[in-house]
GROMACS .gro file of C-alpha atoms in nm:
model
  511
    1MET     CA    1  15.096 -15.278  -6.719
    2THR     CA    2  15.122 -15.090  -7.047
    3GLY     CA    3  15.074 -14.714  -7.071
    4GLN     CA    4  14.757 -14.768  -7.268
    5GLU     CA    5  14.606 -15.017  -7.018
    6GLY     CA    6  14.690 -14.779  -6.735
    7GLY     CA    7  14.536 -14.473  -6.892
    8LEU     CA    8  14.847 -14.282  -6.925
    9ASP     CA    9  14.848 -13.960  -7.120
   10ARG     CA   10  15.088 -14.054  -7.399
   11ARG     CA   11  15.302 -13.760  -7.412
   12SER     CA   12  15.673 -13.755  -7.372
   13PHE     CA   13  15.866 -13.434  -7.337
   14LEU     CA   14  15.869 -13.407  -7.713
   15GLY     CA   15  15.481 -13.460  -7.713
   16ALA     CA   16  15.236 -13.358  -7.957
   17CYS     CA   17  15.251 -12.990  -8.073
   18ALA     CA   18  14.879 -12.968  -8.020
   19ALA     CA   19  14.891 -13.060  -7.656
   20ALA     CA   20  15.171 -12.810  -7.603
   21GLY     CA   21  15.000 -12.537  -7.788
   22ALA     CA   22  14.697 -12.593  -7.578
   23GLY     CA   23  14.898 -12.561  -7.256
   24ILE     CA   24  15.045 -12.226  -7.373
   25ALA     CA   25  14.707 -12.088  -7.503
   26GLY     CA   26  14.543 -12.146  -7.167
   27ALA     CA   27  14.832 -11.990  -6.971
   28CYS     CA   28  14.685 -11.640  -6.923
   29SER     CA   29  14.372 -11.768  -6.745
   30LEU     CA   30  14.549 -12.033  -6.542
   31TRP     CA   31  14.803 -11.786  -6.412
   32GLY     CA   32  14.546 -11.518  -6.305
   33GLY     CA   33  14.617 -11.281  -6.584
   34GLN     CA   34  15.003 -11.288  -6.544
   35ASP     CA   35  15.163 -11.335  -6.889
   36PRO     CA   36  15.413 -11.621  -6.858
   37ASP     CA   37  15.573 -11.516  -7.183
   38PRO     CA   38  15.590 -11.135  -7.210
   39ALA     CA   39  15.852 -11.149  -7.485
   40GLY     CA   40  15.642 -11.403  -7.699
   41GLU     CA   41  15.924 -11.638  -7.696
   42ALA     CA   42  15.708 -11.952  -7.711
   43ALA     CA   43  15.574 -11.840  -8.042
   44GLN     CA   44  15.919 -11.807  -8.204
   45THR     CA   45  16.042 -12.052  -8.463
   46GLY     CA   46  16.295 -12.305  -8.337
   47ASP     CA   47  16.623 -12.415  -8.493
   48PRO     CA   48  16.650 -12.811  -8.504
   49GLY     CA   49  16.999 -12.769  -8.632
   50TRP     CA   50  17.121 -12.657  -8.290
   51ARG     CA   51  17.295 -12.998  -8.216
   52ILE     CA   52  17.671 -13.070  -8.255
   53THR     CA   53  17.721 -13.315  -8.535
   54ASP     CA   54  18.095 -13.341  -8.528
   55THR     CA   55  18.314 -13.275  -8.223
   56GLY     CA   56  18.625 -13.358  -8.427
   57ALA     CA   57  18.954 -13.404  -8.262
   58ASP     CA   58  19.011 -13.340  -7.887
   59ASP     CA   59  19.152 -13.008  -7.965
   60ALA     CA   60  18.965 -12.917  -8.278
   61ILE     CA   61  18.799 -12.629  -8.104
   62GLU     CA   62  18.752 -12.552  -7.733
   63GLY     CA   63  18.633 -12.261  -7.539
   64TYR     CA   64  18.491 -12.111  -7.225
   65ALA     CA   65  18.305 -11.785  -7.131
   66ASP     CA   66  18.425 -11.552  -6.841
   67ARG     CA   67  18.084 -11.556  -6.692
   68VAL     CA   68  17.857 -11.833  -6.568
   69SER     CA   69  17.551 -11.616  -6.617
   70VAL     CA   70  17.471 -11.268  -6.714
   71ASP     CA   71  17.181 -11.026  -6.670
   72PRO     CA   72  16.995 -10.947  -6.996
   73GLY     CA   73  17.194 -10.706  -7.201
   74GLU     CA   74  17.524 -10.756  -7.027
   75GLU     CA   75  17.836 -10.866  -7.202
   76PHE     CA   76  18.073 -11.154  -7.156
   77GLY     CA   77  18.407 -11.263  -7.304
   78LEU     CA   78  18.475 -11.581  -7.501
   79TYR     CA   79  18.811 -11.772  -7.482
   80VAL     CA   80  18.869 -11.997  -7.768
   81SER     CA   81  19.149 -12.220  -7.908
   82THR     CA   82  19.136 -12.391  -8.239
   83PRO     CA   83  19.398 -12.481  -8.509
   84ALA     CA   84  19.140 -12.391  -8.773
   85PRO     CA   85  19.188 -12.069  -8.953
   86ALA     CA   86  18.854 -11.945  -8.833
   87TYR     CA   87  18.553 -12.019  -8.630
   88ARG     CA   88  18.189 -11.881  -8.579
   89VAL     CA   89  17.990 -11.863  -8.261
   90SER     CA   90  17.606 -11.934  -8.254
   91ALA     CA   91  17.388 -11.859  -7.943
   92TYR     CA   92  17.101 -12.120  -7.896
   93ARG     CA   93  16.832 -12.062  -7.630
   94ILE     CA   94  16.690 -12.394  -7.510
   95GLY     CA   95  16.315 -12.422  -7.480
   96TRP     CA   96  16.017 -12.598  -7.632
   97TYR     CA   97  15.984 -12.416  -7.978
   98GLY     CA   98  15.734 -12.668  -8.109
   99GLY     CA   99  15.965 -12.960  -8.039
  100ALA     CA  100  16.282 -12.804  -8.186
  101GLN     CA  101  16.417 -12.756  -7.834
  102ALA     CA  102  16.624 -12.446  -7.926
  103ARG     CA  103  16.634 -12.119  -8.113
  104ARG     CA  104  16.926 -11.933  -8.248
  105VAL     CA  105  16.920 -11.586  -8.126
  106TRP     CA  106  17.263 -11.473  -8.225
  107HIS     CA  107  17.552 -11.565  -8.447
  108SER     CA  108  17.891 -11.409  -8.505
  109GLY     CA  109  18.072 -11.347  -8.830
  110PRO     CA  110  18.408 -11.548  -8.890
  111GLN     CA  111  18.663 -11.493  -8.603
  112PRO     CA  112  19.037 -11.571  -8.660
  113GLY     CA  113  19.141 -11.903  -8.506
  114VAL     CA  114  19.426 -11.932  -8.279
  115VAL     CA  115  19.595 -12.203  -8.086
  116GLN     CA  116  19.612 -12.087  -7.724
  117ARG     CA  117  19.898 -12.164  -7.480
  118ALA     CA  118  19.911 -12.481  -7.243
  119PRO     CA  119  19.712 -12.436  -6.930
  120SER     CA  120  19.865 -12.355  -6.604
  121PHE     CA  121  19.879 -12.613  -6.337
  122PHE     CA  122  19.891 -12.580  -5.959
  123PRO     CA  123  20.022 -12.893  -5.802
  124ALA     CA  124  19.924 -12.814  -5.435
  125THR     CA  125  19.562 -12.816  -5.519
  126GLY     CA  126  19.562 -13.001  -5.858
  127THR     CA  127  19.401 -12.694  -6.034
  128VAL     CA  128  19.404 -12.659  -6.394
  129ARG     CA  129  19.340 -12.304  -6.530
  130ALA     CA  130  19.347 -12.201  -6.899
  131ASP     CA  131  19.457 -11.855  -6.875
  132TRP     CA  132  19.400 -11.789  -7.247
  133GLU     CA  133  19.394 -11.475  -7.430
  134ARG     CA  134  19.043 -11.318  -7.452
  135GLY     CA  135  18.862 -11.361  -7.776
  136PRO     CA  136  18.539 -11.190  -7.891
  137THR     CA  137  18.330 -10.991  -7.648
  138VAL     CA  138  17.963 -11.070  -7.689
  139SER     CA  139  17.674 -10.852  -7.594
  140THR     CA  140  17.336 -11.020  -7.487
  141GLU     CA  141  17.142 -10.721  -7.580
  142GLY     CA  142  16.795 -10.842  -7.678
  143TRP     CA  143  16.855 -11.197  -7.567
  144PRO     CA  144  16.558 -11.343  -7.352
  145GLU     CA  145  16.624 -11.475  -7.017
  146GLY     CA  146  16.688 -11.850  -7.039
  147ALA     CA  147  16.942 -12.121  -7.067
  148TYR     CA  148  17.185 -12.108  -7.354
  149LEU     CA  149  17.441 -12.317  -7.558
  150LEU     CA  150  17.703 -12.120  -7.745
  151ARG     CA  151  17.812 -12.344  -8.026
  152LEU     CA  152  18.162 -12.304  -8.145
  153ASP     CA  153  18.206 -12.415  -8.520
  154ALA     CA  154  18.565 -12.446  -8.652
  155GLU     CA  155  18.593 -12.347  -9.023
  156GLY     CA  156  18.847 -12.486  -9.243
  157GLY     CA  157  19.098 -12.754  -9.155
  158ASP     CA  158  18.945 -13.059  -8.990
  159GLY     CA  159  18.638 -12.877  -8.847
  160GLY     CA  160  18.504 -12.968  -8.515
  161GLN     CA  161  18.220 -12.818  -8.284
  162ARG     CA  162  18.192 -12.751  -7.906
  163TYR     CA  163  17.936 -12.605  -7.673
  164VAL     CA  164  17.984 -12.340  -7.412
  165PRO     CA  165  17.688 -12.309  -7.181
  166LEU     CA  166  17.558 -11.978  -7.035
  167VAL     CA  167  17.273 -11.878  -6.839
  168VAL     CA  168  17.085 -11.525  -6.895
  169ARG     CA  169  16.944 -11.501  -6.558
  170SER     CA  170  16.623 -11.337  -6.443
  171ARG     CA  171  16.609 -11.020  -6.260
  172GLU     CA  172  16.320 -11.122  -6.041
  173ALA     CA  173  16.151 -11.438  -5.930
  174ALA     CA  174  15.822 -11.331  -5.782
  175GLY     CA  175  15.537 -11.558  -5.869
  176ARG     CA  176  15.758 -11.771  -6.100
  177THR     CA  177  15.892 -12.103  -6.121
  178VAL     CA  178  16.278 -12.063  -6.093
  179LEU     CA  179  16.486 -12.311  -6.295
  180LEU     CA  180  16.795 -12.340  -6.080
  181HIS     CA  181  17.115 -12.457  -6.291
  182ALA     CA  182  17.412 -12.628  -6.137
  183PRO     CA  183  17.741 -12.506  -6.291
  184ALA     CA  184  17.939 -12.604  -5.973
  185THR     CA  185  17.846 -12.947  -6.034
  186TRP     CA  186  17.921 -12.939  -6.389
  187GLN     CA  187  18.275 -12.812  -6.295
  188ALA     CA  188  18.323 -13.055  -6.025
  189TYR     CA  189  18.307 -13.347  -6.281
  190ASN     CA  190  18.501 -13.148  -6.564
  191ARG     CA  191  18.812 -13.338  -6.648
  192TRP     CA  192  18.955 -13.095  -6.895
  193GLY     CA  193  19.330 -13.065  -6.846
  194GLY     CA  194  19.344 -13.393  -6.666
  195TYR     CA  195  19.188 -13.301  -6.329
  196SER     CA  196  18.855 -13.307  -6.166
  197LEU     CA  197  18.730 -13.328  -5.805
  198TYR     CA  198  18.707 -13.692  -5.863
  199GLU     CA  199  19.035 -13.793  -6.032
  200GLY     CA  200  19.383 -13.687  -6.160
  201LYS     CA  201  19.565 -13.765  -6.485
  202ASP     CA  202  19.633 -14.121  -6.378
  203GLY     CA  203  19.253 -14.172  -6.331
  204GLN     CA  204  19.295 -14.219  -5.948
  205ASP     CA  205  19.107 -14.056  -5.669
  206ARG     CA  206  19.430 -13.998  -5.482
  207THR     CA  207  19.552 -13.747  -5.724
  208ARG     CA  208  19.228 -13.557  -5.778
  209ALA     CA  209  19.199 -13.191  -5.773
  210LEU     CA  210  19.095 -13.021  -5.440
  211VAL     CA  211  19.024 -12.684  -5.620
  212VAL     CA  212  18.876 -12.660  -5.984
  213SER     CA  213  18.839 -12.332  -6.198
  214PHE     CA  214  18.589 -12.213  -6.423
  215ASP     CA  215  18.863 -12.056  -6.632
  216ARG     CA  216  18.870 -12.358  -6.860
  217PRO     CA  217  18.663 -12.538  -7.112
  218TYR     CA  218  18.437 -12.808  -7.021
  219ASP     CA  219  18.546 -13.156  -7.141
  220LYS     CA  220  18.378 -13.377  -7.418
  221ASP     CA  221  18.116 -13.184  -7.611
  222GLY     CA  222  18.139 -12.885  -7.369
  223ALA     CA  223  17.786 -12.930  -7.203
  224GLU     CA  224  17.741 -13.301  -7.115
  225LYS     CA  225  17.593 -13.232  -6.754
  226PHE     CA  226  17.361 -12.982  -6.880
  227LEU     CA  227  17.229 -13.179  -7.168
  228ALA     CA  228  17.187 -13.501  -6.959
  229TYR     CA  229  17.038 -13.355  -6.638
  230GLU     CA  230  16.882 -13.020  -6.720
  231ARG     CA  231  16.786 -12.967  -7.077
  232ALA     CA  232  16.477 -13.186  -7.079
  233ALA     CA  233  16.343 -13.019  -6.769
  234VAL     CA  234  16.393 -12.679  -6.920
  235VAL     CA  235  16.204 -12.809  -7.237
  236LEU     CA  236  15.913 -12.935  -7.051
  237ALA     CA  237  15.864 -12.631  -6.815
  238GLU     CA  238  15.857 -12.404  -7.118
  239ARG     CA  239  15.621 -12.627  -7.314
  240LEU     CA  240  15.381 -12.605  -7.010
  241GLY     CA  241  15.373 -12.223  -7.041
  242LEU     CA  242  15.475 -12.145  -6.686
  243PRO     CA  243  15.595 -11.821  -6.568
  244LEU     CA  244  15.972 -11.902  -6.547
  245ALA     CA  245  16.283 -11.750  -6.408
  246TYR     CA  246  16.633 -11.867  -6.464
  247THR     CA  247  16.928 -11.860  -6.238
  248THR     CA  248  17.229 -12.080  -6.114
  249GLY     CA  249  17.337 -12.195  -5.784
  250ASN     CA  250  17.625 -11.950  -5.802
  251ASP     CA  251  17.390 -11.657  -5.834
  252VAL     CA  252  17.188 -11.778  -5.531
  253ASP     CA  253  17.506 -11.786  -5.329
  254ARG     CA  254  17.582 -11.431  -5.424
  255ASP     CA  255  17.247 -11.286  -5.393
  256PRO     CA  256  16.950 -11.449  -5.219
  257GLY     CA  257  16.719 -11.200  -5.370
  258VAL     CA  258  16.720 -11.397  -5.690
  259LEU     CA  259  16.464 -11.639  -5.509
  260LYS     CA  260  16.268 -11.362  -5.338
  261ASP     CA  261  15.876 -11.442  -5.347
  262ALA     CA  262  15.931 -11.734  -5.613
  263ALA     CA  263  15.636 -11.973  -5.640
  264SER     CA  264  15.884 -12.255  -5.675
  265VAL     CA  265  16.241 -12.359  -5.724
  266VAL     CA  266  16.329 -12.657  -5.943
  267ILE     CA  267  16.644 -12.807  -5.850
  268LEU     CA  268  16.745 -12.990  -6.161
  269GLY     CA  269  16.877 -13.344  -6.220
  270HIS     CA  270  17.208 -13.335  -6.061
  271ASP     CA  271  17.290 -13.048  -5.802
  272GLU     CA  272  17.542 -13.210  -5.580
  273TYR     CA  273  17.778 -12.918  -5.505
  274MET     CA  274  17.634 -12.628  -5.303
  275THR     CA  275  17.779 -12.370  -5.080
  276PRO     CA  276  17.647 -12.326  -4.722
  277ALA     CA  277  17.481 -11.993  -4.831
  278GLN     CA  278  17.315 -12.143  -5.122
  279ARG     CA  279  17.165 -12.409  -4.902
  280GLU     CA  280  17.061 -12.161  -4.643
  281TYR     CA  281  16.896 -11.928  -4.893
  282LEU     CA  282  16.706 -12.234  -5.037
  283THR     CA  283  16.593 -12.323  -4.691
  284ARG     CA  284  16.467 -11.970  -4.623
  285ALA     CA  285  16.296 -11.952  -4.938
  286ARG     CA  286  16.104 -12.284  -4.830
  287ASP     CA  287  16.031 -12.121  -4.498
  288ALA     CA  288  15.898 -11.823  -4.666
  289GLY     CA  289  15.633 -12.044  -4.870
  290THR     CA  290  15.837 -12.131  -5.207
  291ASN     CA  291  15.783 -12.487  -5.305
  292LEU     CA  292  16.093 -12.696  -5.390
  293ALA     CA  293  16.095 -12.959  -5.669
  294ILE     CA  294  16.408 -13.190  -5.653
  295LEU     CA  295  16.441 -13.361  -5.998
  296GLY     CA  296  16.741 -13.574  -5.903
  297ALA     CA  297  16.937 -13.748  -5.642
  298ASN     CA  298  17.261 -13.679  -5.442
  299THR     CA  299  17.136 -13.324  -5.409
  300CYS     CA  300  17.316 -13.098  -5.173
  301PHE     CA  301  17.578 -13.359  -5.082
  302ARG     CA  302  17.903 -13.167  -5.100
  303ARG     CA  303  17.978 -12.847  -4.918
  304ILE     CA  304  18.193 -12.612  -5.133
  305ARG     CA  305  18.337 -12.258  -5.140
  306LEU     CA  306  18.339 -12.040  -5.448
  307GLU     CA  307  18.653 -11.816  -5.473
  308PRO     CA  308  18.805 -11.563  -5.699
  309THR     CA  309  19.053 -11.608  -5.983
  310PRO     CA  310  19.256 -11.350  -6.196
  311LEU     CA  311  18.947 -11.289  -6.395
  312GLU     CA  312  18.777 -11.141  -6.095
  313PRO     CA  313  18.859 -10.775  -6.166
  314LYS     CA  314  18.658 -10.786  -6.486
  315HIS     CA  315  18.345 -10.916  -6.309
  316ALA     CA  316  18.343 -10.857  -5.941
  317GLY     CA  317  18.171 -11.131  -5.748
  318GLU     CA  318  18.199 -11.401  -6.011
  319ARG     CA  319  18.423 -11.625  -5.785
  320ARG     CA  320  18.524 -11.876  -6.044
  321ILE     CA  321  18.702 -12.122  -5.818
  322VAL     CA  322  18.527 -12.437  -5.661
  323ALA     CA  323  18.696 -12.577  -5.357
  324CYS     CA  324  18.590 -12.911  -5.231
  325TYR     CA  325  18.857 -13.095  -5.026
  326LYS     CA  326  18.623 -13.380  -4.927
  327SER     CA  327  18.795 -13.652  -4.742
  328ALA     CA  328  19.102 -13.422  -4.737
  329ALA     CA  329  18.909 -13.166  -4.521
  330ALA     CA  330  19.208 -13.133  -4.264
  331ARG     CA  331  19.404 -12.974  -4.562
  332ASP     CA  332  19.137 -12.716  -4.610
  333PRO     CA  333  19.275 -12.365  -4.507
  334HIS     CA  334  18.936 -12.317  -4.305
  335HIS     CA  335  18.987 -12.627  -4.101
  336GLY     CA  336  19.020 -12.560  -3.730
  337HIS     CA  337  18.893 -12.206  -3.723
  338GLN     CA  338  18.588 -12.176  -3.965
  339ASP     CA  339  18.439 -12.524  -3.964
  340ALA     CA  340  18.111 -12.427  -4.123
  341LEU     CA  341  18.329 -12.326  -4.438
  342VAL     CA  342  18.531 -12.645  -4.445
  343THR     CA  343  18.457 -12.806  -4.776
  344THR     CA  344  18.361 -13.171  -4.728
  345ASP     CA  345  18.015 -13.362  -4.728
  346PHE     CA  346  17.740 -13.175  -4.566
  347ARG     CA  347  17.685 -13.462  -4.340
  348ALA     CA  348  18.047 -13.489  -4.234
  349ALA     CA  349  18.238 -13.330  -3.959
  350PRO     CA  350  18.322 -13.071  -3.899
  351GLY     CA  351  17.994 -12.864  -3.898
  352ALA     CA  352  17.790 -13.182  -3.993
  353ASP     CA  353  17.437 -13.100  -4.113
  354PRO     CA  354  17.300 -13.389  -4.341
  355GLU     CA  355  17.115 -13.266  -4.653
  356SER     CA  356  16.799 -13.444  -4.565
  357SER     CA  357  16.676 -13.164  -4.330
  358LEU     CA  358  16.613 -12.973  -4.666
  359THR     CA  359  16.564 -13.243  -4.929
  360GLY     CA  360  16.379 -13.485  -4.704
  361VAL     CA  361  16.576 -13.772  -4.848
  362LEU     CA  362  16.935 -13.890  -4.792
  363TYR     CA  363  17.185 -14.002  -5.056
  364GLU     CA  364  17.274 -14.351  -4.999
  365GLY     CA  365  17.461 -14.516  -5.290
  366TYR     CA  366  17.617 -14.578  -5.629
  367PRO     CA  367  17.592 -14.757  -5.876
  368VAL     CA  368  17.259 -14.903  -5.903
  369ASP     CA  369  17.012 -15.007  -6.169
  370ALA     CA  370  16.669 -15.097  -6.044
  371PRO     CA  371  16.296 -15.061  -6.110
  372TYR     CA  372  16.101 -14.779  -5.963
  373VAL     CA  373  15.802 -14.910  -5.743
  374VAL     CA  374  15.495 -14.692  -5.691
  375HIS     CA  375  15.389 -14.706  -5.331
  376ARG     CA  376  15.096 -14.460  -5.301
  377PRO     CA  377  14.931 -14.451  -5.640
  378GLY     CA  378  14.663 -14.196  -5.511
  379HIS     CA  379  14.920 -13.928  -5.437
  380TRP     CA  380  14.846 -13.606  -5.627
  381ALA     CA  381  15.186 -13.633  -5.813
  382PHE     CA  382  15.063 -13.946  -5.987
  383ALA     CA  383  14.723 -13.817  -6.109
  384GLY     CA  384  14.661 -13.915  -6.465
  385THR     CA  385  14.913 -14.187  -6.482
  386GLY     CA  386  14.685 -14.465  -6.405
  387VAL     CA  387  14.934 -14.639  -6.186
  388ARG     CA  388  14.852 -14.896  -5.915
  389ALA     CA  389  15.046 -14.986  -5.593
  390GLY     CA  390  15.350 -15.201  -5.689
  391ASP     CA  391  15.353 -15.086  -6.062
  392THR     CA  392  15.719 -15.076  -6.173
  393PHE     CA  393  15.939 -14.879  -6.424
  394ASP     CA  394  16.261 -15.052  -6.521
  395HIS     CA  395  16.586 -14.881  -6.492
  396LEU     CA  396  16.438 -14.565  -6.345
  397VAL     CA  397  16.639 -14.598  -6.025
  398GLY     CA  398  17.002 -14.513  -6.088
  399ALA     CA  399  17.282 -14.453  -6.108
  400GLU     CA  400  17.267 -14.286  -5.777
  401TYR     CA  401  16.969 -14.292  -5.539
  402ASP     CA  402  16.822 -14.140  -5.207
  403ARG     CA  403  16.591 -14.261  -4.957
  404VAL     CA  404  16.410 -14.147  -4.643
  405THR     CA  405  16.629 -14.245  -4.358
  406PRO     CA  406  16.462 -14.216  -4.016
  407GLU     CA  407  16.777 -14.210  -3.835
  408ALA     CA  408  16.880 -13.896  -4.010
  409PRO     CA  409  16.726 -13.552  -3.969
  410THR     CA  410  16.404 -13.596  -4.140
  411PRO     CA  411  16.115 -13.348  -4.194
  412GLU     CA  412  15.810 -13.421  -3.967
  413GLY     CA  413  15.507 -13.578  -4.157
  414ILE     CA  414  15.711 -13.674  -4.472
  415GLU     CA  415  15.518 -13.901  -4.724
  416ILE     CA  416  15.683 -14.178  -4.912
  417VAL     CA  417  15.510 -14.205  -5.260
  418ALA     CA  418  15.749 -14.451  -5.426
  419HIS     CA  419  15.958 -14.724  -5.248
  420SER     CA  420  16.184 -14.925  -5.465
  421PRO     CA  421  16.376 -15.239  -5.337
  422LEU     CA  422  16.736 -15.250  -5.460
  423VAL     CA  423  17.081 -15.397  -5.413
  424CYS     CA  424  17.380 -15.160  -5.419
  425ASN     CA  425  17.736 -15.291  -5.380
  426GLY     CA  426  17.585 -15.612  -5.221
  427ARG     CA  427  17.367 -15.445  -4.978
  428ALA     CA  428  16.988 -15.466  -4.991
  429SER     CA  429  16.811 -15.130  -4.948
  430HIS     CA  430  16.535 -14.898  -5.099
  431GLN     CA  431  16.501 -14.584  -5.299
  432ASP     CA  432  16.226 -14.348  -5.215
  433SER     CA  433  16.048 -14.061  -5.370
  434ALA     CA  434  15.893 -13.834  -5.099
  435TYR     CA  435  15.696 -13.516  -5.028
  436TYR     CA  436  15.671 -13.305  -4.721
  437THR     CA  437  15.502 -12.953  -4.617
  438VAL     CA  438  15.618 -12.711  -4.371
  439ASP     CA  439  15.449 -12.447  -4.156
  440SER     CA  440  15.490 -12.169  -4.443
  441GLY     CA  441  15.270 -12.397  -4.679
  442ALA     CA  442  15.565 -12.485  -4.881
  443GLY     CA  443  15.580 -12.825  -5.025
  444VAL     CA  444  15.908 -13.017  -5.113
  445PHE     CA  445  15.899 -13.302  -5.377
  446ALA     CA  446  16.209 -13.518  -5.401
  447VAL     CA  447  16.207 -13.785  -5.688
  448GLY     CA  448  16.514 -13.971  -5.519
  449THR     CA  449  16.683 -14.096  -5.859
  450MET     CA  450  16.942 -13.921  -6.071
  451ARG     CA  451  16.777 -14.066  -6.392
  452TRP     CA  452  16.443 -13.863  -6.344
  453VAL     CA  453  16.536 -13.581  -6.621
  454GLU     CA  454  16.695 -13.836  -6.848
  455ALA     CA  455  16.369 -14.029  -6.822
  456LEU     CA  456  16.174 -13.722  -6.976
  457MET     CA  457  16.365 -13.829  -7.285
  458ALA     CA  458  16.304 -14.216  -7.271
  459GLY     CA  459  16.153 -14.369  -7.568
  460THR     CA  460  16.254 -14.082  -7.810
  461ASP     CA  461  16.571 -14.058  -8.010
  462GLU     CA  462  16.727 -13.803  -7.777
  463ASN     CA  463  17.019 -13.887  -7.549
  464GLY     CA  464  17.107 -14.233  -7.684
  465ARG     CA  465  16.944 -14.532  -7.493
  466ASN     CA  466  16.868 -14.363  -7.180
  467HIS     CA  467  16.983 -14.664  -6.985
  468GLY     CA  468  16.723 -14.874  -7.144
  469MET     CA  469  16.428 -14.683  -7.005
  470ASP     CA  470  16.128 -14.714  -7.238
  471ALA     CA  471  15.855 -14.503  -7.375
  472ARG     CA  472  15.603 -14.594  -7.093
  473THR     CA  473  15.865 -14.471  -6.837
  474GLY     CA  474  15.905 -14.155  -7.022
  475GLU     CA  475  15.539 -14.099  -7.037
  476PHE     CA  476  15.499 -14.164  -6.666
  477VAL     CA  477  15.785 -13.943  -6.571
  478THR     CA  478  15.673 -13.663  -6.779
  479ARG     CA  479  15.321 -13.668  -6.639
  480VAL     CA  480  15.430 -13.677  -6.282
  481THR     CA  481  15.692 -13.369  -6.359
  482GLU     CA  482  15.402 -13.186  -6.513
  483ASN     CA  483  15.174 -13.250  -6.210
  484VAL     CA  484  15.442 -13.132  -5.969
  485LEU     CA  485  15.546 -12.828  -6.173
  486ARG     CA  486  15.182 -12.697  -6.236
  487THR     CA  487  15.084 -12.751  -5.878
  488PHE     CA  488  15.389 -12.591  -5.737
  489ALA     CA  489  15.349 -12.281  -5.965
  490HIS     CA  490  15.028 -12.178  -5.797
  491GLY     CA  491  15.207 -12.105  -5.465
  492PRO     CA  492  15.244 -12.283  -5.128
  493ALA     CA  493  15.133 -12.633  -5.207
  494ALA     CA  494  15.018 -12.734  -4.843
  495ARG     CA  495  14.707 -12.519  -4.890
  496THR     CA  496  14.554 -12.771  -5.135
  497HIS     CA  497  14.794 -13.064  -5.123
  498PRO     CA  498  14.909 -13.129  -4.758
  499ALA     CA  499  15.149 -13.435  -4.702
  500HIS     CA  500  15.018 -13.742  -4.518
  501GLY     CA  501  15.313 -13.892  -4.336
  502ASN     CA  502  15.370 -14.261  -4.364
  503VAL     CA  503  15.719 -14.338  -4.246
  504PRO     CA  504  15.616 -14.577  -3.980
  505GLU     CA  505  15.401 -14.755  -4.228
  506VAL     CA  506  15.702 -14.807  -4.455
  507TYR     CA  507  15.998 -14.839  -4.222
  508GLY     CA  508  15.826 -14.919  -3.897
  509ASP     CA  509  15.817 -14.705  -3.572
  510ARG     CA  510  16.181 -14.631  -3.480
  511THR     CA  511  16.091 -14.364  -3.209
   0.00000   0.00000   0.00000
């Protein structure tokens, strides 16, 4: 089936400006008089030149901020190392902006370049910490709430560019769609200095770090995980003109009030690492009527702790260490006396609590590349796509996937809307997209594949080949995401869109 034959609305996340403008213009009436864009940000002119064009050598320029997120108007410090004689900093807010995807809200003058000292290494935990001298202090006065990329541009010498991500968080979430960014997961995969929570300098799991620090740059271009798994969803949400709020998992761990009375929370494309407190507060939000949209897979899989570092006195409560001992849980200092804080998988002992009780789906495997198969074409999330039962979208399932697992803790009455056969590591199984509702009226929609947010860019010139996904897939995923975000923005979804459980139909009665 082609998009045209199936009646698909032919808009990718970079869709027509006219359609975007119509969505924004109608926002005031749609949201009952609430202005979704009080600062007039949607009307601002974007800056297509926000992208990095030359990373340069590995050490051409690197940097990190001493805050993961700030309130509007707060300051943060930058730590930069470069052999270039000077560098400049530009702050780009990610959004729609007529398709430009970012707007420059601030830029510095030339800053003196300096090559910072070698990082500190702590062999007991494999932790790398840069411990650099602080560079410029940046005020966010006048910066709108949102997700930002700070671009570092080396001047002179051999040049080079890098990003430093930052969230200017929202002070309240009431009535809004909260975009939940996942810096703990970004940091878990960060190999800067040779160590991540996955491997050491020799590339082996046995030498991996048990504890990683935010006091170091991110590897590669500085924002790989944000760009792949979060950016396109931010752009789409802003194009829809929804009342939005921005926060991070670190902020939710620190203060559950950042979710208070939210209409919905959007868990973005890869939010694998969560603290027990973050998970608890998301569950409380659901049970108070806040919808959850989970636009990825492998969500809430690892149980972590956030701990302080030497930068802590500057910003009390930041806790810039991510601890996750995983299979080495017996070495965790909390093992044997505070089992609920031992850092391993949520489904693993001690304190086992599989993620499916919140997400509805259970992470099952990696790597996989398989077509996504529609099971319930009449589901409200598929409205306007024209799909039929059995329609497929190549490569949309991957590289990690989730499924409804009746043997695991599974919310009652969960509805499987996509059911995709696959083979992972020689084992036949299925991927599922699923929807359930709870007594508070909240709905939870989980897409069950890690490629969902990347698919918003399929068929465009963004983000490379996007695993071979085509424009038709991009249009389908965009429309489904629009349906979910718009529906969830209206409050408890069960009032108008109750789930219709079908696990016995799909997997048989296993009671």
